[in-house]
Amino acid sequence: MAMSCRDDDIAALLTRATRLSLLPVNESHETEQRSTDLNDKSIAPALLVYAAQVWASTTPPELQTILDDFSERIANQYNQIADVEVRALLVARRWLVELIEKSPYLAPAHILLARTYVRLRYSDLAAGAAYKALLLLDAISDDSDENHESASQAFEEGVEAWDVLTPHTATKNDEASLKNHRTQVYTLLAQTLQGCGCLKTAYFYCTQGLELDPASNELQKTLQDIKDAAVLQYGESTPTTAHENAADWPDMGLVRRECYPWNTYEPNRLDDLDILNKMMEAVAPRLEVKAVRLPALASTTNDGQTTEVVQLGVFAREDISPDEIVLKETSLLTANNKLQDALCDACSVELPELGSARSADIVACDECQVVFCSQTCYDMASQSYHPALCDRDVEAIAKDVPLQEASDSLYSLLLLRSLAMAETQDCHPLDLQETKYIWGDFNDLSDVAVEPTTLPFSFKYNITLPFHMLEKMDIDIFANAKYDVWVFNTLYAKFRGTASARLSGLGGRAIRGPEVCAVHPMWCLANHSCDPNVSWEWGGEITFRTRKQRVQWHGSTKTHRNEAGVRKGEEVLNHYCDLDLPVQERREWARGALGGDCMCERCVWESQQLQIEQR
């Protein structure tokens, strides 16, 4: 599928495709049957061209008219988007996703989806689509690849369809055409990964592209842009000249953290309070879920004021005295990043020592020898997630990682468990009971001057490792739309603000970083405060216990401590960070986990006291 075409060709093509798409269903089918060059096979490439090629250049006035009309009629689900071009780009994305569902091995379709994501300013999602295109192009060139035949056939059919629609453009499925597409993919990967802050990987793909096409002006410019970004990172001159060594460049950045416009799986949690309270009653009958107004941590209005959002909170149904357990919850959405630690695969409780009385309860899977603490955990795992992972050689994934990657490895293992749950239960990963109602601290973009980027992102943990996990599970990453980068990002956003973590029991030391984590959907509904009124413990099940004593606030000249216990109607406040950290470090944690500075009463008070002290 060539990437060059005259505007008048595109205009004529788009006009016909648009008219056909706007016809009633029955009439549309009749028209398709009458048409010899605008059949089902060739409509999709027409829309692809519109989605990527036209918008990459100046849009002719007649196309803009069609664009406005088409968006108004077709994109009803995006009416909340005021910008016409963005709305149309979202329509294009939908076209492309539908095409990829029908032709999952069509590499140019993934390239065009990447270009559409670029126009939508989702560099991370563009990198994911471009990487899929690269894998398919590799498959075309490698006749031993399992996708070689499918990718080659799809590429040929795409070129043939394009030739029927645009007779002025000559294309061939030869090495020159593959080289052209591969160069585009390397360019896309280099540019989008640079935009995500992954300079090391961006540099790698840029140099790969230049080896393939040394004369590419775009790649040469991209290489210079990457080097300039490295200089900005390290400074022009440093004692170690770090900016000259690409191997030392940063490979993690921040991307947009939001509920994507096409995400139809995110529920209106305020409408589902009855469901949530039934779930809460099962684990904490003295608590209830209610709506509460909270500051939007990463959002400010155009006049600089902090906005508020209505979210969920957990409240006491009755007075609760200090040192009472008020919640007990078990979850199978757990992860452990130590390969040899003796933990239950399901609930992550420490296994009893061999020979002890409790060791008789241990159950091992006959197929893969994965160990569970009890028959109950084995049975729950068999119904929830284990069949998708059994004997799939996934035990070593993201295990025993360097200290600086400990948290990221745990989040990726939570992702693996979620994917296995979705596959075993035959549902979408965002529709799981364990993930559906978790709030991802998504940024509210309705009234912000600049789109915030608060979700940590790396090419490894957000793209290549999840794809590797899926391949280990024998899931086709091209043919399964429910397993895509935007889904991974949404789950990561949910996990980063809600997962609990601890050291494992066998020789655990703080310097090793977190080694076990879990997501408990009811536990994490309690909002964070650096002055919580409950503490939590986790070992197989997680509990809330009202604190015997509240945290002491530290000011420049005075201190403060609230009364322990929780009164009827009072909000239950949890905590997700080290409460002994100073306010600046707690807020630094919140920016990564919650998407913005913590605005709890203690943080606001201590921050004000700190400002007074610094005057």
PDB file of N, CA and C in Angstrom, residues 182-270:
ATOM      1  N   ARG A 182       9.265  -0.317   6.077  1.00  0.00           N
ATOM      2  CA  ARG A 182      10.125  -0.508   7.245  1.00  0.00           C
ATOM      3  C   ARG A 182      10.754   0.818   7.674  1.00  0.00           C
ATOM      4  N   THR A 183      11.169   1.621   6.703  1.00  0.00           N
ATOM      5  CA  THR A 183      11.736   2.933   7.023  1.00  0.00           C
ATOM      6  C   THR A 183      10.708   3.790   7.752  1.00  0.00           C
ATOM      7  N   GLN A 184       9.469   3.736   7.285  1.00  0.00           N
ATOM      8  CA  GLN A 184       8.404   4.489   7.960  1.00  0.00           C
ATOM      9  C   GLN A 184       8.230   4.032   9.404  1.00  0.00           C
ATOM     10  N   VAL A 185       8.292   2.726   9.618  1.00  0.00           N
ATOM     11  CA  VAL A 185       8.099   2.195  10.965  1.00  0.00           C
ATOM     12  C   VAL A 185       9.239   2.630  11.879  1.00  0.00           C
ATOM     13  N   TYR A 186      10.476   2.526  11.398  1.00  0.00           N
ATOM     14  CA  TYR A 186      11.602   2.968  12.215  1.00  0.00           C
ATOM     15  C   TYR A 186      11.479   4.452  12.555  1.00  0.00           C
ATOM     16  N   THR A 187      11.043   5.235  11.587  1.00  0.00           N
ATOM     17  CA  THR A 187      10.872   6.667  11.829  1.00  0.00           C
ATOM     18  C   THR A 187       9.793   6.907  12.874  1.00  0.00           C
ATOM     19  N   LEU A 188       8.680   6.219  12.728  1.00  0.00           N
ATOM     20  CA  LEU A 188       7.595   6.362  13.702  1.00  0.00           C
ATOM     21  C   LEU A 188       8.039   5.953  15.103  1.00  0.00           C
ATOM     22  N   LEU A 189       8.725   4.831  15.212  1.00  0.00           N
ATOM     23  CA  LEU A 189       9.181   4.373  16.523  1.00  0.00           C
ATOM     24  C   LEU A 189      10.158   5.365  17.143  1.00  0.00           C
ATOM     25  N   ALA A 190      11.088   5.853  16.346  1.00  0.00           N
ATOM     26  CA  ALA A 190      12.068   6.808  16.869  1.00  0.00           C
ATOM     27  C   ALA A 190      11.389   8.086  17.343  1.00  0.00           C
ATOM     28  N   GLN A 191      10.494   8.620  16.545  1.00  0.00           N
ATOM     29  CA  GLN A 191       9.848   9.889  16.883  1.00  0.00           C
ATOM     30  C   GLN A 191       8.889   9.744  18.064  1.00  0.00           C
ATOM     31  N   THR A 192       8.099   8.692  18.064  1.00  0.00           N
ATOM     32  CA  THR A 192       7.114   8.551  19.138  1.00  0.00           C
ATOM     33  C   THR A 192       7.777   8.200  20.468  1.00  0.00           C
ATOM     34  N   LEU A 193       8.794   7.367  20.442  1.00  0.00           N
ATOM     35  CA  LEU A 193       9.472   7.020  21.687  1.00  0.00           C
ATOM     36  C   LEU A 193      10.247   8.203  22.245  1.00  0.00           C
ATOM     37  N   GLN A 194      10.794   9.029  21.368  1.00  0.00           N
ATOM     38  CA  GLN A 194      11.398  10.264  21.857  1.00  0.00           C
ATOM     39  C   GLN A 194      10.348  11.124  22.558  1.00  0.00           C
ATOM     40  N   GLY A 195       9.163  11.193  21.951  1.00  0.00           N
ATOM     41  CA  GLY A 195       8.082  11.966  22.553  1.00  0.00           C
ATOM     42  C   GLY A 195       7.649  11.431  23.901  1.00  0.00           C
ATOM     43  N   CYS A 196       7.877  10.136  24.131  1.00  0.00           N
ATOM     44  CA  CYS A 196       7.526   9.524  25.417  1.00  0.00           C
ATOM     45  C   CYS A 196       8.661   9.609  26.437  1.00  0.00           C
ATOM     46  N   GLY A 197       9.817  10.120  26.030  1.00  0.00           N
ATOM     47  CA  GLY A 197      10.955  10.201  26.936  1.00  0.00           C
ATOM     48  C   GLY A 197      11.854   8.989  26.926  1.00  0.00           C
ATOM     49  N   CYS A 198      11.595   8.027  26.042  1.00  0.00           N
ATOM     50  CA  CYS A 198      12.412   6.808  25.958  1.00  0.00           C
ATOM     51  C   CYS A 198      13.535   7.037  24.949  1.00  0.00           C
ATOM     52  N   LEU A 199      14.534   7.814  25.346  1.00  0.00           N
ATOM     53  CA  LEU A 199      15.554   8.262  24.396  1.00  0.00           C
ATOM     54  C   LEU A 199      16.450   7.121  23.933  1.00  0.00           C
ATOM     55  N   LYS A 200      16.785   6.194  24.827  1.00  0.00           N
ATOM     56  CA  LYS A 200      17.695   5.111  24.447  1.00  0.00           C
ATOM     57  C   LYS A 200      17.086   4.237  23.350  1.00  0.00           C
ATOM     58  N   THR A 201      15.844   3.822  23.523  1.00  0.00           N
ATOM     59  CA  THR A 201      15.199   2.987  22.516  1.00  0.00           C
ATOM     60  C   THR A 201      14.902   3.781  21.255  1.00  0.00           C
ATOM     61  N   ALA A 202      14.556   5.054  21.415  1.00  0.00           N
ATOM     62  CA  ALA A 202      14.329   5.910  20.244  1.00  0.00           C
ATOM     63  C   ALA A 202      15.598   5.996  19.403  1.00  0.00           C
ATOM     64  N   TYR A 203      16.734   6.147  20.069  1.00  0.00           N
ATOM     65  CA  TYR A 203      18.020   6.217  19.363  1.00  0.00           C
ATOM     66  C   TYR A 203      18.297   4.908  18.627  1.00  0.00           C
ATOM     67  N   PHE A 204      17.992   3.783  19.272  1.00  0.00           N
ATOM     68  CA  PHE A 204      18.225   2.478  18.651  1.00  0.00           C
ATOM     69  C   PHE A 204      17.447   2.350  17.346  1.00  0.00           C
ATOM     70  N   TYR A 205      16.162   2.665  17.373  1.00  0.00           N
ATOM     71  CA  TYR A 205      15.355   2.506  16.163  1.00  0.00           C
ATOM     72  C   TYR A 205      15.716   3.542  15.106  1.00  0.00           C
ATOM     73  N   CYS A 206      16.140   4.704  15.537  1.00  0.00           N
ATOM     74  CA  CYS A 206      16.546   5.719  14.563  1.00  0.00           C
ATOM     75  C   CYS A 206      17.803   5.275  13.817  1.00  0.00           C
ATOM     76  N   THR A 207      18.764   4.722  14.534  1.00  0.00           N
ATOM     77  CA  THR A 207      19.984   4.241  13.874  1.00  0.00           C
ATOM     78  C   THR A 207      19.692   3.023  12.998  1.00  0.00           C
ATOM     79  N   GLN A 208      18.739   2.181  13.418  1.00  0.00           N
ATOM     80  CA  GLN A 208      18.323   1.065  12.572  1.00  0.00           C
ATOM     81  C   GLN A 208      17.749   1.581  11.255  1.00  0.00           C
ATOM     82  N   GLY A 209      16.945   2.618  11.350  1.00  0.00           N
ATOM     83  CA  GLY A 209      16.360   3.196  10.149  1.00  0.00           C
ATOM     84  C   GLY A 209      17.397   3.812   9.235  1.00  0.00           C
ATOM     85  N   LEU A 210      18.385   4.466   9.822  1.00  0.00           N
ATOM     86  CA  LEU A 210      19.431   5.096   9.010  1.00  0.00           C
ATOM     87  C   LEU A 210      20.336   4.058   8.360  1.00  0.00           C
ATOM     88  N   GLU A 211      20.518   2.920   8.991  1.00  0.00           N
ATOM     89  CA  GLU A 211      21.259   1.838   8.340  1.00  0.00           C
ATOM     90  C   GLU A 211      20.507   1.351   7.107  1.00  0.00           C
ATOM     91  N   LEU A 212      19.188   1.348   7.196  1.00  0.00           N
ATOM     92  CA  LEU A 212      18.364   0.903   6.076  1.00  0.00           C
ATOM     93  C   LEU A 212      18.278   1.969   4.992  1.00  0.00           C
ATOM     94  N   ASP A 213      18.184   3.225   5.399  1.00  0.00           N
ATOM     95  CA  ASP A 213      18.018   4.330   4.448  1.00  0.00           C
ATOM     96  C   ASP A 213      18.849   5.519   4.916  1.00  0.00           C
ATOM     97  N   PRO A 214      20.155   5.499   4.656  1.00  0.00           N
ATOM     98  CA  PRO A 214      21.034   6.572   5.135  1.00  0.00           C
ATOM     99  C   PRO A 214      20.671   7.950   4.587  1.00  0.00           C
ATOM    100  N   ALA A 215      19.958   8.002   3.474  1.00  0.00           N
ATOM    101  CA  ALA A 215      19.644   9.290   2.849  1.00  0.00           C
ATOM    102  C   ALA A 215      18.361   9.913   3.388  1.00  0.00           C
ATOM    103  N   SER A 216      17.700   9.260   4.319  1.00  0.00           N
ATOM    104  CA  SER A 216      16.423   9.772   4.830  1.00  0.00           C
ATOM    105  C   SER A 216      16.627  11.066   5.617  1.00  0.00           C
ATOM    106  N   ASN A 217      16.143  12.154   5.068  1.00  0.00           N
ATOM    107  CA  ASN A 217      16.257  13.440   5.762  1.00  0.00           C
ATOM    108  C   ASN A 217      15.458  13.439   7.063  1.00  0.00           C
ATOM    109  N   GLU A 218      14.310  12.772   7.036  1.00  0.00           N
ATOM    110  CA  GLU A 218      13.465  12.753   8.235  1.00  0.00           C
ATOM    111  C   GLU A 218      14.146  12.001   9.369  1.00  0.00           C
ATOM    112  N   LEU A 219      14.786  10.883   9.053  1.00  0.00           N
ATOM    113  CA  LEU A 219      15.493  10.136  10.086  1.00  0.00           C
ATOM    114  C   LEU A 219      16.711  10.896  10.589  1.00  0.00           C
ATOM    115  N   GLN A 220      17.408  11.581   9.693  1.00  0.00           N
ATOM    116  CA  GLN A 220      18.561  12.376  10.117  1.00  0.00           C
ATOM    117  C   GLN A 220      18.133  13.489  11.071  1.00  0.00           C
ATOM    118  N   LYS A 221      17.024  14.136  10.742  1.00  0.00           N
ATOM    119  CA  LYS A 221      16.508  15.186  11.628  1.00  0.00           C
ATOM    120  C   LYS A 221      16.057  14.595  12.962  1.00  0.00           C
ATOM    121  N   THR A 222      15.414  13.425  12.902  1.00  0.00           N
ATOM    122  CA  THR A 222      14.958  12.774  14.127  1.00  0.00           C
ATOM    123  C   THR A 222      16.133  12.417  15.018  1.00  0.00           C
ATOM    124  N   LEU A 223      17.220  11.929  14.414  1.00  0.00           N
ATOM    125  CA  LEU A 223      18.409  11.592  15.190  1.00  0.00           C
ATOM    126  C   LEU A 223      18.952  12.818  15.914  1.00  0.00           C
ATOM    127  N   GLN A 224      18.987  13.937  15.221  1.00  0.00           N
ATOM    128  CA  GLN A 224      19.474  15.162  15.850  1.00  0.00           C
ATOM    129  C   GLN A 224      18.539  15.604  16.978  1.00  0.00           C
ATOM    130  N   ASP A 225      17.245  15.440  16.768  1.00  0.00           N
ATOM    131  CA  ASP A 225      16.276  15.793  17.814  1.00  0.00           C
ATOM    132  C   ASP A 225      16.486  14.936  19.064  1.00  0.00           C
ATOM    133  N   ILE A 226      16.768  13.655  18.857  1.00  0.00           N
ATOM    134  CA  ILE A 226      17.002  12.760  19.994  1.00  0.00           C
ATOM    135  C   ILE A 226      18.267  13.177  20.735  1.00  0.00           C
ATOM    136  N   LYS A 227      19.317  13.499  19.994  1.00  0.00           N
ATOM    137  CA  LYS A 227      20.562  13.941  20.626  1.00  0.00           C
ATOM    138  C   LYS A 227      20.361  15.248  21.376  1.00  0.00           C
ATOM    139  N   ASP A 228      19.585  16.142  20.799  1.00  0.00           N
ATOM    140  CA  ASP A 228      19.303  17.411  21.479  1.00  0.00           C
ATOM    141  C   ASP A 228      18.544  17.166  22.779  1.00  0.00           C
ATOM    142  N   ALA A 229      17.627  16.202  22.754  1.00  0.00           N
ATOM    143  CA  ALA A 229      16.875  15.874  23.965  1.00  0.00           C
ATOM    144  C   ALA A 229      17.798  15.303  25.039  1.00  0.00           C
ATOM    145  N   ALA A 230      18.798  14.513  24.610  1.00  0.00           N
ATOM    146  CA  ALA A 230      19.761  13.969  25.567  1.00  0.00           C
ATOM    147  C   ALA A 230      20.608  15.076  26.182  1.00  0.00           C
ATOM    148  N   VAL A 231      20.982  16.047  25.373  1.00  0.00           N
ATOM    149  CA  VAL A 231      21.755  17.184  25.883  1.00  0.00           C
ATOM    150  C   VAL A 231      20.938  17.953  26.914  1.00  0.00           C
ATOM    151  N   LEU A 232      19.652  18.149  26.626  1.00  0.00           N
ATOM    152  CA  LEU A 232      18.783  18.836  27.584  1.00  0.00           C
ATOM    153  C   LEU A 232      18.683  18.049  28.887  1.00  0.00           C
ATOM    154  N   GLN A 233      18.740  16.721  28.765  1.00  0.00           N
ATOM    155  CA  GLN A 233      18.626  15.869  29.942  1.00  0.00           C
ATOM    156  C   GLN A 233      19.862  15.978  30.824  1.00  0.00           C
ATOM    157  N   TYR A 234      21.036  16.012  30.199  1.00  0.00           N
ATOM    158  CA  TYR A 234      22.276  15.954  30.960  1.00  0.00           C
ATOM    159  C   TYR A 234      23.037  17.272  30.998  1.00  0.00           C
ATOM    160  N   GLY A 235      22.739  18.181  30.076  1.00  0.00           N
ATOM    161  CA  GLY A 235      23.519  19.403  29.979  1.00  0.00           C
ATOM    162  C   GLY A 235      24.581  19.260  28.908  1.00  0.00           C
ATOM    163  N   GLU A 236      25.028  20.382  28.382  1.00  0.00           N
ATOM    164  CA  GLU A 236      26.002  20.376  27.284  1.00  0.00           C
ATOM    165  C   GLU A 236      27.291  19.676  27.673  1.00  0.00           C
ATOM    166  N   SER A 237      27.799  19.970  28.852  1.00  0.00           N
ATOM    167  CA  SER A 237      29.089  19.401  29.255  1.00  0.00           C
ATOM    168  C   SER A 237      28.980  18.866  30.670  1.00  0.00           C
ATOM    169  N   THR A 238      29.242  17.596  30.820  1.00  0.00           N
ATOM    170  CA  THR A 238      29.245  16.969  32.135  1.00  0.00           C
ATOM    171  C   THR A 238      30.548  16.196  32.280  1.00  0.00           C
ATOM    172  N   PRO A 239      30.985  15.953  33.522  1.00  0.00           N
ATOM    173  CA  PRO A 239      32.244  15.221  33.720  1.00  0.00           C
ATOM    174  C   PRO A 239      32.249  13.848  33.062  1.00  0.00           C
ATOM    175  N   THR A 240      31.065  13.223  32.951  1.00  0.00           N
ATOM    176  CA  THR A 240      31.011  11.876  32.374  1.00  0.00           C
ATOM    177  C   THR A 240      30.568  11.874  30.920  1.00  0.00           C
ATOM    178  N   THR A 241      30.302  13.067  30.393  1.00  0.00           N
ATOM    179  CA  THR A 241      29.777  13.199  29.013  1.00  0.00           C
ATOM    180  C   THR A 241      28.654  12.192  28.775  1.00  0.00           C
ATOM    181  N   ALA A 242      27.739  12.105  29.752  1.00  0.00           N
ATOM    182  CA  ALA A 242      26.657  11.119  29.663  1.00  0.00           C
ATOM    183  C   ALA A 242      25.788  11.336  28.441  1.00  0.00           C
ATOM    184  N   HIS A 243      25.699  12.592  27.992  1.00  0.00           N
ATOM    185  CA  HIS A 243      24.818  12.858  26.862  1.00  0.00           C
ATOM    186  C   HIS A 243      25.371  12.293  25.560  1.00  0.00           C
ATOM    187  N   GLU A 244      26.625  11.826  25.571  1.00  0.00           N
ATOM    188  CA  GLU A 244      27.218  11.249  24.366  1.00  0.00           C
ATOM    189  C   GLU A 244      27.097   9.729  24.330  1.00  0.00           C
ATOM    190  N   ASN A 245      26.687   9.118  25.415  1.00  0.00           N
ATOM    191  CA  ASN A 245      26.606   7.659  25.496  1.00  0.00           C
ATOM    192  C   ASN A 245      25.138   7.238  25.513  1.00  0.00           C
ATOM    193  N   ALA A 246      24.646   6.795  24.366  1.00  0.00           N
ATOM    194  CA  ALA A 246      23.224   6.466  24.246  1.00  0.00           C
ATOM    195  C   ALA A 246      22.814   5.331  25.179  1.00  0.00           C
ATOM    196  N   ALA A 247      23.756   4.458  25.529  1.00  0.00           N
ATOM    197  CA  ALA A 247      23.420   3.333  26.403  1.00  0.00           C
ATOM    198  C   ALA A 247      22.994   3.795  27.786  1.00  0.00           C
ATOM    199  N   ASP A 248      23.398   5.003  28.164  1.00  0.00           N
ATOM    200  CA  ASP A 248      23.057   5.532  29.483  1.00  0.00           C
ATOM    201  C   ASP A 248      21.868   6.487  29.449  1.00  0.00           C
ATOM    202  N   TRP A 249      21.290   6.689  28.297  1.00  0.00           N
ATOM    203  CA  TRP A 249      20.189   7.648  28.195  1.00  0.00           C
ATOM    204  C   TRP A 249      18.941   7.106  28.889  1.00  0.00           C
ATOM    205  N   PRO A 250      18.073   7.990  29.341  1.00  0.00           N
ATOM    206  CA  PRO A 250      16.835   7.534  29.995  1.00  0.00           C
ATOM    207  C   PRO A 250      15.953   6.764  29.026  1.00  0.00           C
ATOM    208  N   ASP A 251      15.247   5.782  29.559  1.00  0.00           N
ATOM    209  CA  ASP A 251      14.366   4.975  28.710  1.00  0.00           C
ATOM    210  C   ASP A 251      12.985   4.837  29.336  1.00  0.00           C
ATOM    211  N   MET A 252      12.630   5.811  30.141  1.00  0.00           N
ATOM    212  CA  MET A 252      11.290   5.855  30.728  1.00  0.00           C
ATOM    213  C   MET A 252      10.848   7.300  30.811  1.00  0.00           C
ATOM    214  N   GLY A 253       9.592   7.535  30.516  1.00  0.00           N
ATOM    215  CA  GLY A 253       9.059   8.889  30.588  1.00  0.00           C
ATOM    216  C   GLY A 253       7.641   8.880  31.122  1.00  0.00           C
ATOM    217  N   LEU A 254       6.906   9.937  30.827  1.00  0.00           N
ATOM    218  CA  LEU A 254       5.529  10.079  31.280  1.00  0.00           C
ATOM    219  C   LEU A 254       4.619  10.315  30.083  1.00  0.00           C
ATOM    220  N   VAL A 255       3.441   9.705  30.115  1.00  0.00           N
ATOM    221  CA  VAL A 255       2.467   9.861  29.033  1.00  0.00           C
ATOM    222  C   VAL A 255       1.121  10.241  29.638  1.00  0.00           C
ATOM    223  N   ARG A 256       0.161  10.486  28.761  1.00  0.00           N
ATOM    224  CA  ARG A 256      -1.164  10.907  29.208  1.00  0.00           C
ATOM    225  C   ARG A 256      -1.855   9.788  30.001  1.00  0.00           C
ATOM    226  N   ARG A 257      -2.478  10.197  31.073  1.00  0.00           N
ATOM    227  CA  ARG A 257      -3.181   9.255  31.956  1.00  0.00           C
ATOM    228  C   ARG A 257      -4.657   9.644  31.943  1.00  0.00           C
ATOM    229  N   GLU A 258      -5.417   8.966  31.122  1.00  0.00           N
ATOM    230  CA  GLU A 258      -6.796   9.384  30.940  1.00  0.00           C
ATOM    231  C   GLU A 258      -7.681   8.202  30.581  1.00  0.00           C
ATOM    232  N   CYS A 259      -8.959   8.409  30.738  1.00  0.00           N
ATOM    233  CA  CYS A 259      -9.939   7.446  30.233  1.00  0.00           C
ATOM    234  C   CYS A 259     -10.130   7.763  28.758  1.00  0.00           C
ATOM    235  N   TYR A 260      -9.594   6.918  27.889  1.00  0.00           N
ATOM    236  CA  TYR A 260      -9.590   7.204  26.455  1.00  0.00           C
ATOM    237  C   TYR A 260     -11.019   7.378  25.934  1.00  0.00           C
ATOM    238  N   PRO A 261     -11.211   8.249  24.965  1.00  0.00           N
ATOM    239  CA  PRO A 261     -12.566   8.525  24.462  1.00  0.00           C
ATOM    240  C   PRO A 261     -13.299   7.286  23.957  1.00  0.00           C
ATOM    241  N   TRP A 262     -12.568   6.286  23.501  1.00  0.00           N
ATOM    242  CA  TRP A 262     -13.192   5.068  22.961  1.00  0.00           C
ATOM    243  C   TRP A 262     -13.334   3.966  24.023  1.00  0.00           C
ATOM    244  N   ASN A 263     -12.925   4.253  25.240  1.00  0.00           N
ATOM    245  CA  ASN A 263     -13.011   3.253  26.306  1.00  0.00           C
ATOM    246  C   ASN A 263     -14.450   3.160  26.814  1.00  0.00           C
ATOM    247  N   THR A 264     -15.157   2.158  26.351  1.00  0.00           N
ATOM    248  CA  THR A 264     -16.556   1.967  26.750  1.00  0.00           C
ATOM    249  C   THR A 264     -16.687   1.024  27.944  1.00  0.00           C
ATOM    250  N   TYR A 265     -15.559   0.598  28.493  1.00  0.00           N
ATOM    251  CA  TYR A 265     -15.590  -0.349  29.605  1.00  0.00           C
ATOM    252  C   TYR A 265     -15.560   0.338  30.965  1.00  0.00           C
ATOM    253  N   GLU A 266     -15.170   1.600  30.987  1.00  0.00           N
ATOM    254  CA  GLU A 266     -15.103   2.309  32.260  1.00  0.00           C
ATOM    255  C   GLU A 266     -16.526   2.626  32.723  1.00  0.00           C
ATOM    256  N   PRO A 267     -16.946   2.078  33.854  1.00  0.00           N
ATOM    257  CA  PRO A 267     -18.335   2.284  34.286  1.00  0.00           C
ATOM    258  C   PRO A 267     -18.525   3.663  34.910  1.00  0.00           C
ATOM    259  N   ASN A 268     -19.754   4.094  34.966  1.00  0.00           N
ATOM    260  CA  ASN A 268     -20.102   5.252  35.788  1.00  0.00           C
ATOM    261  C   ASN A 268     -20.280   4.724  37.205  1.00  0.00           C
ATOM    262  N   ARG A 269     -19.244   4.845  37.986  1.00  0.00           N
ATOM    263  CA  ARG A 269     -19.250   4.197  39.295  1.00  0.00           C
ATOM    264  C   ARG A 269     -20.335   4.756  40.213  1.00  0.00           C
ATOM    265  N   LEU A 270     -20.695   6.010  40.003  1.00  0.00           N
ATOM    266  CA  LEU A 270     -21.743   6.603  40.829  1.00  0.00           C
ATOM    267  C   LEU A 270     -23.096   5.949  40.565  1.00  0.00           C
TER     268      LEU A 270
END
